[in-house]
């Protein structure tokens, strides 16, 4: 069903973002990322108490491809 859209203001679209107005059959943004972080890196909250005496992050990855975007066409 057709859409009627008024004024639109786009401030920014990220590198893997999709901005679309109107009819669409398929939207497939393609992006991959690998994140390495140490102990307690993704903790959120008002009061977080964290004790890391010895912490190390192993970033060695023996395989060359983890998960690709092969079938996203």
N, CA, C and O atoms as a Maestro MAE file, in Angstrom:
{
 s_m_m2io_version
 :::
 2.0.0
}

f_m_ct {
 s_m_title
 :::
 protein
 m_atom[292] {
  # First column is atom index #
  i_m_mmod_type
  r_m_x_coord
  r_m_y_coord
  r_m_z_coord
  i_m_residue_number
  s_m_chain_name
  s_m_pdb_residue_name
  s_m_pdb_atom_name
  i_m_atomic_number
  :::
  1 25 0.836 -1.159 0.000 1 A "UNK " " N  " 7
  2 3 0.000 0.000 0.000 1 A "UNK " " CA " 6
  3 2 0.892 1.236 0.000 1 A "UNK " " C  " 6
  4 15 1.820 1.315 0.805 1 A "UNK " " O  " 8
  5 25 0.642 2.188 -0.865 2 A "UNK " " N  " 7
  6 3 1.497 3.376 -0.948 2 A "UNK " " CA " 6
  7 2 1.456 4.194 0.335 2 A "UNK " " C  " 6
  8 15 0.431 4.277 1.012 2 A "UNK " " O  " 8
  9 25 2.586 4.789 0.646 3 A "UNK " " N  " 7
  10 3 2.690 5.612 1.843 3 A "UNK " " CA " 6
  11 2 2.760 7.081 1.448 3 A "UNK " " C  " 6
  12 15 3.395 7.435 0.454 3 A "UNK " " O  " 8
  13 25 2.111 7.924 2.224 4 A "UNK " " N  " 7
  14 3 2.195 9.362 2.028 4 A "UNK " " CA " 6
  15 2 3.047 9.905 3.171 4 A "UNK " " C  " 6
  16 15 2.686 9.796 4.343 4 A "UNK " " O  " 8
  17 25 4.185 10.491 2.803 5 A "UNK " " N  " 7
  18 3 5.153 10.935 3.795 5 A "UNK " " CA " 6
  19 2 5.314 12.442 3.661 5 A "UNK " " C  " 6
  20 15 5.434 12.966 2.554 5 A "UNK " " O  " 8
  21 25 5.314 13.128 4.784 6 A "UNK " " N  " 7
  22 3 5.519 14.570 4.795 6 A "UNK " " CA " 6
  23 2 6.991 14.915 4.780 6 A "UNK " " C  " 6
  24 15 7.803 14.163 4.239 6 A "UNK " " O  " 8
  25 25 7.339 16.030 5.360 7 A "UNK " " N  " 7
  26 3 8.727 16.489 5.399 7 A "UNK " " CA " 6
  27 2 9.561 15.562 6.277 7 A "UNK " " C  " 6
  28 15 9.113 15.119 7.334 7 A "UNK " " O  " 8
  29 25 10.778 15.278 5.826 8 A "UNK " " N  " 7
  30 3 11.692 14.391 6.540 8 A "UNK " " CA " 6
  31 2 13.038 15.087 6.657 8 A "UNK " " C  " 6
  32 15 13.528 15.659 5.684 8 A "UNK " " O  " 8
  33 25 13.640 15.043 7.837 9 A "UNK " " N  " 7
  34 3 14.978 15.592 8.042 9 A "UNK " " CA " 6
  35 2 15.861 14.478 8.573 9 A "UNK " " C  " 6
  36 15 15.575 13.891 9.617 9 A "UNK " " O  " 8
  37 25 16.937 14.188 7.851 10 A "UNK " " N  " 7
  38 3 17.889 13.157 8.255 10 A "UNK " " CA " 6
  39 2 19.159 13.858 8.713 10 A "UNK " " C  " 6
  40 15 19.799 14.570 7.939 10 A "UNK " " O  " 8
  41 25 19.518 13.653 9.964 11 A "UNK " " N  " 7
  42 3 20.736 14.271 10.495 11 A "UNK " " CA " 6
  43 2 21.954 13.451 10.102 11 A "UNK " " C  " 6
  44 15 22.930 13.999 9.588 11 A "UNK " " O  " 8
  45 25 21.910 12.143 10.338 12 A "UNK " " N  " 7
  46 3 23.034 11.288 9.949 12 A "UNK " " CA " 6
  47 2 22.560 9.845 9.846 12 A "UNK " " C  " 6
  48 15 21.593 9.441 10.491 12 A "UNK " " O  " 8
  49 25 23.261 9.084 9.024 13 A "UNK " " N  " 7
  50 3 23.037 7.651 8.878 13 A "UNK " " CA " 6
  51 2 24.394 6.987 9.044 13 A "UNK " " C  " 6
  52 15 25.364 7.387 8.399 13 A "UNK " " O  " 8
  53 25 24.470 5.978 9.901 14 A "UNK " " N  " 7
  54 3 25.736 5.309 10.169 14 A "UNK " " CA " 6
  55 2 26.258 4.554 8.960 14 A "UNK " " C  " 6
  56 15 25.586 4.467 7.932 14 A "UNK " " O  " 8
  57 25 27.463 4.009 9.089 15 A "UNK " " N  " 7
  58 3 28.111 3.334 7.963 15 A "UNK " " CA " 6
  59 2 27.387 2.062 7.550 15 A "UNK " " C  " 6
  60 15 27.456 1.678 6.382 15 A "UNK " " O  " 8
  61 25 26.701 1.401 8.462 16 A "UNK " " N  " 7
  62 3 25.959 0.196 8.098 16 A "UNK " " CA " 6
  63 2 24.457 0.403 8.246 16 A "UNK " " C  " 6
  64 15 23.703 -0.566 8.341 16 A "UNK " " O  " 8
  65 25 24.022 1.647 8.267 17 A "UNK " " N  " 7
  66 3 22.610 1.952 8.448 17 A "UNK " " CA " 6
  67 2 21.865 1.999 7.126 17 A "UNK " " C  " 6
  68 15 22.467 2.109 6.058 17 A "UNK " " O  " 8
  69 25 20.547 1.914 7.216 18 A "UNK " " N  " 7
  70 3 19.679 1.975 6.046 18 A "UNK " " CA " 6
  71 2 18.599 3.014 6.319 18 A "UNK " " C  " 6
  72 15 17.951 2.979 7.365 18 A "UNK " " O  " 8
  73 25 18.404 3.933 5.388 19 A "UNK " " N  " 7
  74 3 17.340 4.915 5.479 19 A "UNK " " CA " 6
  75 2 16.439 4.725 4.282 19 A "UNK " " C  " 6
  76 15 16.898 4.765 3.140 19 A "UNK " " O  " 8
  77 25 15.155 4.518 4.536 20 A "UNK " " N  " 7
  78 3 14.239 4.231 3.441 20 A "UNK " " CA " 6
  79 2 12.905 4.893 3.708 20 A "UNK " " C  " 6
  80 15 12.408 4.886 4.834 20 A "UNK " " O  " 8
  81 25 12.325 5.470 2.656 21 A "UNK " " N  " 7
  82 3 10.981 6.026 2.724 21 A "UNK " " CA " 6
  83 2 10.210 5.470 1.544 21 A "UNK " " C  " 6
  84 15 10.680 5.538 0.408 21 A "UNK " " O  " 8
  85 25 9.044 4.926 1.796 22 A "UNK " " N  " 7
  86 3 8.202 4.420 0.719 22 A "UNK " " CA " 6
  87 2 8.083 2.914 0.752 22 A "UNK " " C  " 6
  88 15 8.397 2.269 1.752 22 A "UNK " " O  " 8
  89 25 7.619 2.358 -0.371 23 A "UNK " " N  " 7
  90 3 7.417 0.915 -0.466 23 A "UNK " " CA " 6
  91 2 8.755 0.212 -0.646 23 A "UNK " " C  " 6
  92 15 9.672 0.743 -1.273 23 A "UNK " " O  " 8
  93 25 8.854 -0.986 -0.089 24 A "UNK " " N  " 7
  94 3 10.101 -1.751 -0.183 24 A "UNK " " CA " 6
  95 2 9.761 -3.236 -0.164 24 A "UNK " " C  " 6
  96 15 8.810 -3.661 0.491 24 A "UNK " " O  " 8
  97 25 10.550 -4.011 -0.888 25 A "UNK " " N  " 7
  98 3 10.394 -5.467 -0.874 25 A "UNK " " CA " 6
  99 2 11.327 -6.095 0.151 25 A "UNK " " C  " 6
  100 15 10.908 -6.932 0.951 25 A "UNK " " O  " 8
  101 25 12.582 -5.692 0.125 26 A "UNK " " N  " 7
  102 3 13.563 -6.296 1.025 26 A "UNK " " CA " 6
  103 2 14.651 -5.280 1.355 26 A "UNK " " C  " 6
  104 15 15.175 -4.616 0.460 26 A "UNK " " O  " 8
  105 25 14.990 -5.159 2.630 27 A "UNK " " N  " 7
  106 3 16.103 -4.321 3.068 27 A "UNK " " CA " 6
  107 2 17.076 -5.219 3.805 27 A "UNK " " C  " 6
  108 15 16.709 -5.870 4.783 27 A "UNK " " O  " 8
  109 25 18.313 -5.259 3.340 28 A "UNK " " N  " 7
  110 3 19.323 -6.111 3.962 28 A "UNK " " CA " 6
  111 2 20.610 -5.332 4.167 28 A "UNK " " C  " 6
  112 15 21.473 -5.345 3.289 28 A "UNK " " O  " 8
  113 25 20.770 -4.650 5.302 29 A "UNK " " N  " 7
  114 3 22.050 -3.991 5.564 29 A "UNK " " CA " 6
  115 2 23.135 -5.035 5.793 29 A "UNK " " C  " 6
  116 15 22.896 -6.055 6.440 29 A "UNK " " O  " 8
  117 25 24.309 -4.782 5.270 30 A "UNK " " N  " 7
  118 3 25.397 -5.760 5.345 30 A "UNK " " CA " 6
  119 2 26.528 -5.162 6.175 30 A "UNK " " C  " 6
  120 15 27.124 -4.152 5.799 30 A "UNK " " O  " 8
  121 25 26.809 -5.789 7.292 31 A "UNK " " N  " 7
  122 3 27.890 -5.327 8.142 31 A "UNK " " CA " 6
  123 2 28.332 -6.478 9.046 31 A "UNK " " C  " 6
  124 15 27.507 -7.259 9.520 31 A "UNK " " O  " 8
  125 25 29.628 -6.571 9.274 32 A "UNK " " N  " 7
  126 3 30.153 -7.528 10.240 32 A "UNK " " CA " 6
  127 2 31.142 -6.813 11.141 32 A "UNK " " C  " 6
  128 15 31.774 -5.839 10.732 32 A "UNK " " O  " 8
  129 25 31.275 -7.294 12.358 33 A "UNK " " N  " 7
  130 3 32.209 -6.698 13.308 33 A "UNK " " CA " 6
  131 2 32.651 -7.757 14.297 33 A "UNK " " C  " 6
  132 15 31.896 -8.672 14.625 33 A "UNK " " O  " 8
  133 25 33.871 -7.626 14.764 34 A "UNK " " N  " 7
  134 3 34.388 -8.495 15.812 34 A "UNK " " CA " 6
  135 2 34.860 -7.596 16.951 34 A "UNK " " C  " 6
  136 15 35.639 -6.667 16.737 34 A "UNK " " O  " 8
  137 25 34.390 -7.878 18.146 35 A "UNK " " N  " 7
  138 3 34.683 -7.022 19.290 35 A "UNK " " CA " 6
  139 2 35.471 -7.800 20.329 35 A "UNK " " C  " 6
  140 15 35.061 -8.881 20.751 35 A "UNK " " O  " 8
  141 25 36.589 -7.251 20.732 36 A "UNK " " N  " 7
  142 3 37.380 -7.792 21.828 36 A "UNK " " CA " 6
  143 2 37.332 -6.791 22.967 36 A "UNK " " C  " 6
  144 15 37.500 -5.591 22.749 36 A "UNK " " O  " 8
  145 25 37.108 -7.270 24.173 37 A "UNK " " N  " 7
  146 3 37.099 -6.372 25.315 37 A "UNK " " CA " 6
  147 2 37.511 -7.142 26.557 37 A "UNK " " C  " 6
  148 15 37.371 -8.363 26.622 37 A "UNK " " O  " 8
  149 25 38.010 -6.428 27.520 38 A "UNK " " N  " 7
  150 3 38.478 -7.048 28.748 38 A "UNK " " CA " 6
  151 2 37.358 -7.276 29.738 38 A "UNK " " C  " 6
  152 15 36.194 -6.987 29.461 38 A "UNK " " O  " 8
  153 25 37.721 -7.793 30.885 39 A "UNK " " N  " 7
  154 3 36.745 -8.106 31.917 39 A "UNK " " CA " 6
  155 2 36.087 -6.831 32.426 39 A "UNK " " C  " 6
  156 15 36.772 -5.863 32.756 39 A "UNK " " O  " 8
  157 25 34.765 -6.830 32.489 40 A "UNK " " N  " 7
  158 3 34.032 -5.689 32.998 40 A "UNK " " CA " 6
  159 2 33.853 -4.559 32.003 40 A "UNK " " C  " 6
  160 15 33.454 -3.466 32.405 40 A "UNK " " O  " 8
  161 25 34.126 -4.766 30.742 41 A "UNK " " N  " 7
  162 3 34.052 -3.671 29.776 41 A "UNK " " CA " 6
  163 2 32.636 -3.253 29.453 41 A "UNK " " C  " 6
  164 15 32.394 -2.071 29.208 41 A "UNK " " O  " 8
  165 25 31.690 -4.174 29.444 42 A "UNK " " N  " 7
  166 3 30.325 -3.854 29.047 42 A "UNK " " CA " 6
  167 2 29.386 -3.730 30.241 42 A "UNK " " C  " 6
  168 15 28.171 -3.844 30.074 42 A "UNK " " O  " 8
  169 25 29.913 -3.502 31.433 43 A "UNK " " N  " 7
  170 3 29.062 -3.307 32.604 43 A "UNK " " CA " 6
  171 2 28.410 -1.940 32.544 43 A "UNK " " C  " 6
  172 15 29.065 -0.946 32.229 43 A "UNK " " O  " 8
  173 25 27.123 -1.887 32.845 44 A "UNK " " N  " 7
  174 3 26.410 -0.614 32.878 44 A "UNK " " CA " 6
  175 2 25.626 -0.527 34.170 44 A "UNK " " C  " 6
  176 15 25.269 -1.545 34.763 44 A "UNK " " O  " 8
  177 25 25.365 0.673 34.596 45 A "UNK " " N  " 7
  178 3 24.579 0.872 35.798 45 A "UNK " " CA " 6
  179 2 25.073 2.071 36.573 45 A "UNK " " C  " 6
  180 15 26.095 2.671 36.238 45 A "UNK " " O  " 8
  181 25 24.331 2.413 37.620 46 A "UNK " " N  " 7
  182 3 24.704 3.569 38.430 46 A "UNK " " CA " 6
  183 2 25.865 3.244 39.359 46 A "UNK " " C  " 6
  184 15 26.782 4.052 39.508 46 A "UNK " " O  " 8
  185 25 25.837 2.073 39.986 47 A "UNK " " N  " 7
  186 3 26.889 1.692 40.918 47 A "UNK " " CA " 6
  187 2 27.412 0.328 40.533 47 A "UNK " " C  " 6
  188 15 26.768 -0.689 40.790 47 A "UNK " " O  " 8
  189 25 28.569 0.305 39.922 48 A "UNK " " N  " 7
  190 3 29.199 -0.950 39.518 48 A "UNK " " CA " 6
  191 2 30.513 -1.075 40.267 48 A "UNK " " C  " 6
  192 15 31.383 -0.213 40.150 48 A "UNK " " O  " 8
  193 25 30.657 -2.132 41.027 49 A "UNK " " N  " 7
  194 3 31.902 -2.409 41.730 49 A "UNK " " CA " 6
  195 2 32.529 -3.623 41.075 49 A "UNK " " C  " 6
  196 15 31.918 -4.690 41.016 49 A "UNK " " O  " 8
  197 25 33.736 -3.463 40.588 50 A "UNK " " N  " 7
  198 3 34.386 -4.513 39.828 50 A "UNK " " CA " 6
  199 2 35.807 -4.675 40.325 50 A "UNK " " C  " 6
  200 15 36.540 -3.694 40.455 50 A "UNK " " O  " 8
  201 25 36.197 -5.901 40.601 51 A "UNK " " N  " 7
  202 3 37.547 -6.200 41.052 51 A "UNK " " CA " 6
  203 2 38.196 -7.146 40.049 51 A "UNK " " C  " 6
  204 15 37.835 -8.320 39.975 51 A "UNK " " O  " 8
  205 25 39.136 -6.645 39.290 52 A "UNK " " N  " 7
  206 3 39.895 -7.459 38.332 52 A "UNK " " CA " 6
  207 2 41.355 -7.441 38.747 52 A "UNK " " C  " 6
  208 15 42.087 -6.502 38.435 52 A "UNK " " O  " 8
  209 25 41.766 -8.466 39.438 53 A "UNK " " N  " 7
  210 3 43.161 -8.498 39.870 53 A "UNK " " CA " 6
  211 2 44.091 -8.708 38.682 53 A "UNK " " C  " 6
  212 15 45.013 -7.923 38.463 53 A "UNK " " O  " 8
  213 25 43.850 -9.754 37.926 54 A "UNK " " N  " 7
  214 3 44.628 -10.005 36.718 54 A "UNK " " CA " 6
  215 2 43.648 -10.323 35.607 54 A "UNK " " C  " 6
  216 15 42.875 -11.277 35.704 54 A "UNK " " O  " 8
  217 25 43.680 -9.524 34.554 55 A "UNK " " N  " 7
  218 3 42.748 -9.703 33.456 55 A "UNK " " CA " 6
  219 2 43.505 -9.564 32.147 55 A "UNK " " C  " 6
  220 15 44.296 -8.637 31.974 55 A "UNK " " O  " 8
  221 25 43.265 -10.477 31.235 56 A "UNK " " N  " 7
  222 3 43.871 -10.372 29.903 56 A "UNK " " CA " 6
  223 2 42.842 -10.830 28.880 56 A "UNK " " C  " 6
  224 15 42.028 -11.714 29.147 56 A "UNK " " O  " 8
  225 25 42.893 -10.220 27.716 57 A "UNK " " N  " 7
  226 3 41.975 -10.544 26.639 57 A "UNK " " CA " 6
  227 2 42.762 -11.190 25.513 57 A "UNK " " C  " 6
  228 15 43.686 -10.587 24.968 57 A "UNK " " O  " 8
  229 25 42.396 -12.418 25.166 58 A "UNK " " N  " 7
  230 3 43.079 -13.135 24.099 58 A "UNK " " CA " 6
  231 2 42.445 -12.731 22.767 58 A "UNK " " C  " 6
  232 15 41.277 -13.027 22.516 58 A "UNK " " O  " 8
  233 25 43.209 -12.062 21.924 59 A "UNK " " N  " 7
  234 3 42.695 -11.615 20.631 59 A "UNK " " CA " 6
  235 2 43.192 -12.478 19.485 59 A "UNK " " C  " 6
  236 15 42.981 -12.126 18.325 59 A "UNK " " O  " 8
  237 25 43.845 -13.595 19.772 60 A "UNK " " N  " 7
  238 3 44.318 -14.483 18.720 60 A "UNK " " CA " 6
  239 2 43.139 -15.276 18.170 60 A "UNK " " C  " 6
  240 15 42.384 -15.889 18.925 60 A "UNK " " O  " 8
  241 25 42.992 -15.257 16.866 61 A "UNK " " N  " 7
  242 3 41.916 -15.987 16.196 61 A "UNK " " CA " 6
  243 2 42.538 -16.818 15.087 61 A "UNK " " C  " 6
  244 15 43.045 -16.264 14.112 61 A "UNK " " O  " 8
  245 25 42.508 -18.125 15.219 62 A "UNK " " N  " 7
  246 3 43.226 -18.975 14.279 62 A "UNK " " CA " 6
  247 2 42.498 -19.173 12.949 62 A "UNK " " C  " 6
  248 15 43.141 -19.486 11.947 62 A "UNK " " O  " 8
  249 25 41.185 -19.000 12.913 63 A "UNK " " N  " 7
  250 3 40.495 -19.122 11.633 63 A "UNK " " CA " 6
  251 2 40.430 -17.747 10.955 63 A "UNK " " C  " 6
  252 15 40.400 -16.718 11.630 63 A "UNK " " O  " 8
  253 25 40.409 -17.739 9.641 64 A "UNK " " N  " 7
  254 3 40.473 -16.475 8.916 64 A "UNK " " CA " 6
  255 2 39.096 -15.843 8.742 64 A "UNK " " C  " 6
  256 15 38.997 -14.620 8.648 64 A "UNK " " O  " 8
  257 25 38.034 -16.640 8.696 65 A "UNK " " N  " 7
  258 3 36.693 -16.110 8.489 65 A "UNK " " CA " 6
  259 2 35.780 -16.662 9.571 65 A "UNK " " C  " 6
  260 15 35.712 -17.876 9.759 65 A "UNK " " O  " 8
  261 25 35.078 -15.789 10.285 66 A "UNK " " N  " 7
  262 3 34.167 -16.238 11.322 66 A "UNK " " CA " 6
  263 2 32.755 -16.425 10.771 66 A "UNK " " C  " 6
  264 15 32.238 -17.542 10.758 66 A "UNK " " O  " 8
  265 25 32.141 -15.356 10.322 67 A "UNK " " N  " 7
  266 3 30.807 -15.430 9.747 67 A "UNK " " CA " 6
  267 2 30.728 -14.361 8.679 67 A "UNK " " C  " 6
  268 15 30.790 -13.169 8.978 67 A "UNK " " O  " 8
  269 25 30.594 -14.780 7.450 68 A "UNK " " N  " 7
  270 3 30.607 -13.830 6.355 68 A "UNK " " CA " 6
  271 2 29.226 -13.404 5.928 68 A "UNK " " C  " 6
  272 15 28.218 -13.852 6.474 68 A "UNK " " O  " 8
  273 25 29.199 -12.534 4.947 69 A "UNK " " N  " 7
  274 3 27.956 -12.045 4.369 69 A "UNK " " CA " 6
  275 2 27.775 -12.663 2.993 69 A "UNK " " C  " 6
  276 15 27.506 -11.947 2.029 69 A "UNK " " O  " 8
  277 25 27.915 -13.961 2.885 70 A "UNK " " N  " 7
  278 3 27.947 -14.625 1.589 70 A "UNK " " CA " 6
  279 2 26.616 -14.578 0.852 70 A "UNK " " C  " 6
  280 15 26.596 -14.346 -0.357 70 A "UNK " " O  " 8
  281 25 25.523 -14.787 1.539 71 A "UNK " " N  " 7
  282 3 24.237 -14.923 0.864 71 A "UNK " " CA " 6
  283 2 23.380 -13.669 0.980 71 A "UNK " " C  " 6
  284 15 22.172 -13.726 0.747 71 A "UNK " " O  " 8
  285 25 23.981 -12.542 1.335 72 A "UNK " " N  " 7
  286 3 23.269 -11.272 1.395 72 A "UNK " " CA " 6
  287 2 23.456 -10.538 0.079 72 A "UNK " " C  " 6
  288 15 24.402 -9.767 -0.081 72 A "UNK " " O  " 8
  289 25 22.571 -10.773 -0.845 73 A "UNK " " N  " 7
  290 3 22.697 -10.135 -2.152 73 A "UNK " " CA " 6
  291 2 21.518 -9.240 -2.419 73 A "UNK " " C  " 6
  292 15 21.445 -8.614 -3.476 73 A "UNK " " O  " 8
  :::
 }
 m_bond[291] {
  # First column is bond index #
  i_m_from
  i_m_to
  i_m_order
  :::
  1 1 2 1
  2 2 3 1
  3 3 4 2
  4 3 5 1
  5 5 6 1
  6 6 7 1
  7 7 8 2
  8 7 9 1
  9 9 10 1
  10 10 11 1
  11 11 12 2
  12 11 13 1
  13 13 14 1
  14 14 15 1
  15 15 16 2
  16 15 17 1
  17 17 18 1
  18 18 19 1
  19 19 20 2
  20 19 21 1
  21 21 22 1
  22 22 23 1
  23 23 24 2
  24 23 25 1
  25 25 26 1
  26 26 27 1
  27 27 28 2
  28 27 29 1
  29 29 30 1
  30 30 31 1
  31 31 32 2
  32 31 33 1
  33 33 34 1
  34 34 35 1
  35 35 36 2
  36 35 37 1
  37 37 38 1
  38 38 39 1
  39 39 40 2
  40 39 41 1
  41 41 42 1
  42 42 43 1
  43 43 44 2
  44 43 45 1
  45 45 46 1
  46 46 47 1
  47 47 48 2
  48 47 49 1
  49 49 50 1
  50 50 51 1
  51 51 52 2
  52 51 53 1
  53 53 54 1
  54 54 55 1
  55 55 56 2
  56 55 57 1
  57 57 58 1
  58 58 59 1
  59 59 60 2
  60 59 61 1
  61 61 62 1
  62 62 63 1
  63 63 64 2
  64 63 65 1
  65 65 66 1
  66 66 67 1
  67 67 68 2
  68 67 69 1
  69 69 70 1
  70 70 71 1
  71 71 72 2
  72 71 73 1
  73 73 74 1
  74 74 75 1
  75 75 76 2
  76 75 77 1
  77 77 78 1
  78 78 79 1
  79 79 80 2
  80 79 81 1
  81 81 82 1
  82 82 83 1
  83 83 84 2
  84 83 85 1
  85 85 86 1
  86 86 87 1
  87 87 88 2
  88 87 89 1
  89 89 90 1
  90 90 91 1
  91 91 92 2
  92 91 93 1
  93 93 94 1
  94 94 95 1
  95 95 96 2
  96 95 97 1
  97 97 98 1
  98 98 99 1
  99 99 100 2
  100 99 101 1
  101 101 102 1
  102 102 103 1
  103 103 104 2
  104 103 105 1
  105 105 106 1
  106 106 107 1
  107 107 108 2
  108 107 109 1
  109 109 110 1
  110 110 111 1
  111 111 112 2
  112 111 113 1
  113 113 114 1
  114 114 115 1
  115 115 116 2
  116 115 117 1
  117 117 118 1
  118 118 119 1
  119 119 120 2
  120 119 121 1
  121 121 122 1
  122 122 123 1
  123 123 124 2
  124 123 125 1
  125 125 126 1
  126 126 127 1
  127 127 128 2
  128 127 129 1
  129 129 130 1
  130 130 131 1
  131 131 132 2
  132 131 133 1
  133 133 134 1
  134 134 135 1
  135 135 136 2
  136 135 137 1
  137 137 138 1
  138 138 139 1
  139 139 140 2
  140 139 141 1
  141 141 142 1
  142 142 143 1
  143 143 144 2
  144 143 145 1
  145 145 146 1
  146 146 147 1
  147 147 148 2
  148 147 149 1
  149 149 150 1
  150 150 151 1
  151 151 152 2
  152 151 153 1
  153 153 154 1
  154 154 155 1
  155 155 156 2
  156 155 157 1
  157 157 158 1
  158 158 159 1
  159 159 160 2
  160 159 161 1
  161 161 162 1
  162 162 163 1
  163 163 164 2
  164 163 165 1
  165 165 166 1
  166 166 167 1
  167 167 168 2
  168 167 169 1
  169 169 170 1
  170 170 171 1
  171 171 172 2
  172 171 173 1
  173 173 174 1
  174 174 175 1
  175 175 176 2
  176 175 177 1
  177 177 178 1
  178 178 179 1
  179 179 180 2
  180 179 181 1
  181 181 182 1
  182 182 183 1
  183 183 184 2
  184 183 185 1
  185 185 186 1
  186 186 187 1
  187 187 188 2
  188 187 189 1
  189 189 190 1
  190 190 191 1
  191 191 192 2
  192 191 193 1
  193 193 194 1
  194 194 195 1
  195 195 196 2
  196 195 197 1
  197 197 198 1
  198 198 199 1
  199 199 200 2
  200 199 201 1
  201 201 202 1
  202 202 203 1
  203 203 204 2
  204 203 205 1
  205 205 206 1
  206 206 207 1
  207 207 208 2
  208 207 209 1
  209 209 210 1
  210 210 211 1
  211 211 212 2
  212 211 213 1
  213 213 214 1
  214 214 215 1
  215 215 216 2
  216 215 217 1
  217 217 218 1
  218 218 219 1
  219 219 220 2
  220 219 221 1
  221 221 222 1
  222 222 223 1
  223 223 224 2
  224 223 225 1
  225 225 226 1
  226 226 227 1
  227 227 228 2
  228 227 229 1
  229 229 230 1
  230 230 231 1
  231 231 232 2
  232 231 233 1
  233 233 234 1
  234 234 235 1
  235 235 236 2
  236 235 237 1
  237 237 238 1
  238 238 239 1
  239 239 240 2
  240 239 241 1
  241 241 242 1
  242 242 243 1
  243 243 244 2
  244 243 245 1
  245 245 246 1
  246 246 247 1
  247 247 248 2
  248 247 249 1
  249 249 250 1
  250 250 251 1
  251 251 252 2
  252 251 253 1
  253 253 254 1
  254 254 255 1
  255 255 256 2
  256 255 257 1
  257 257 258 1
  258 258 259 1
  259 259 260 2
  260 259 261 1
  261 261 262 1
  262 262 263 1
  263 263 264 2
  264 263 265 1
  265 265 266 1
  266 266 267 1
  267 267 268 2
  268 267 269 1
  269 269 270 1
  270 270 271 1
  271 271 272 2
  272 271 273 1
  273 273 274 1
  274 274 275 1
  275 275 276 2
  276 275 277 1
  277 277 278 1
  278 278 279 1
  279 279 280 2
  280 279 281 1
  281 281 282 1
  282 282 283 1
  283 283 284 2
  284 283 285 1
  285 285 286 1
  286 286 287 1
  287 287 288 2
  288 287 289 1
  289 289 290 1
  290 290 291 1
  291 291 292 2
  :::
 }
}
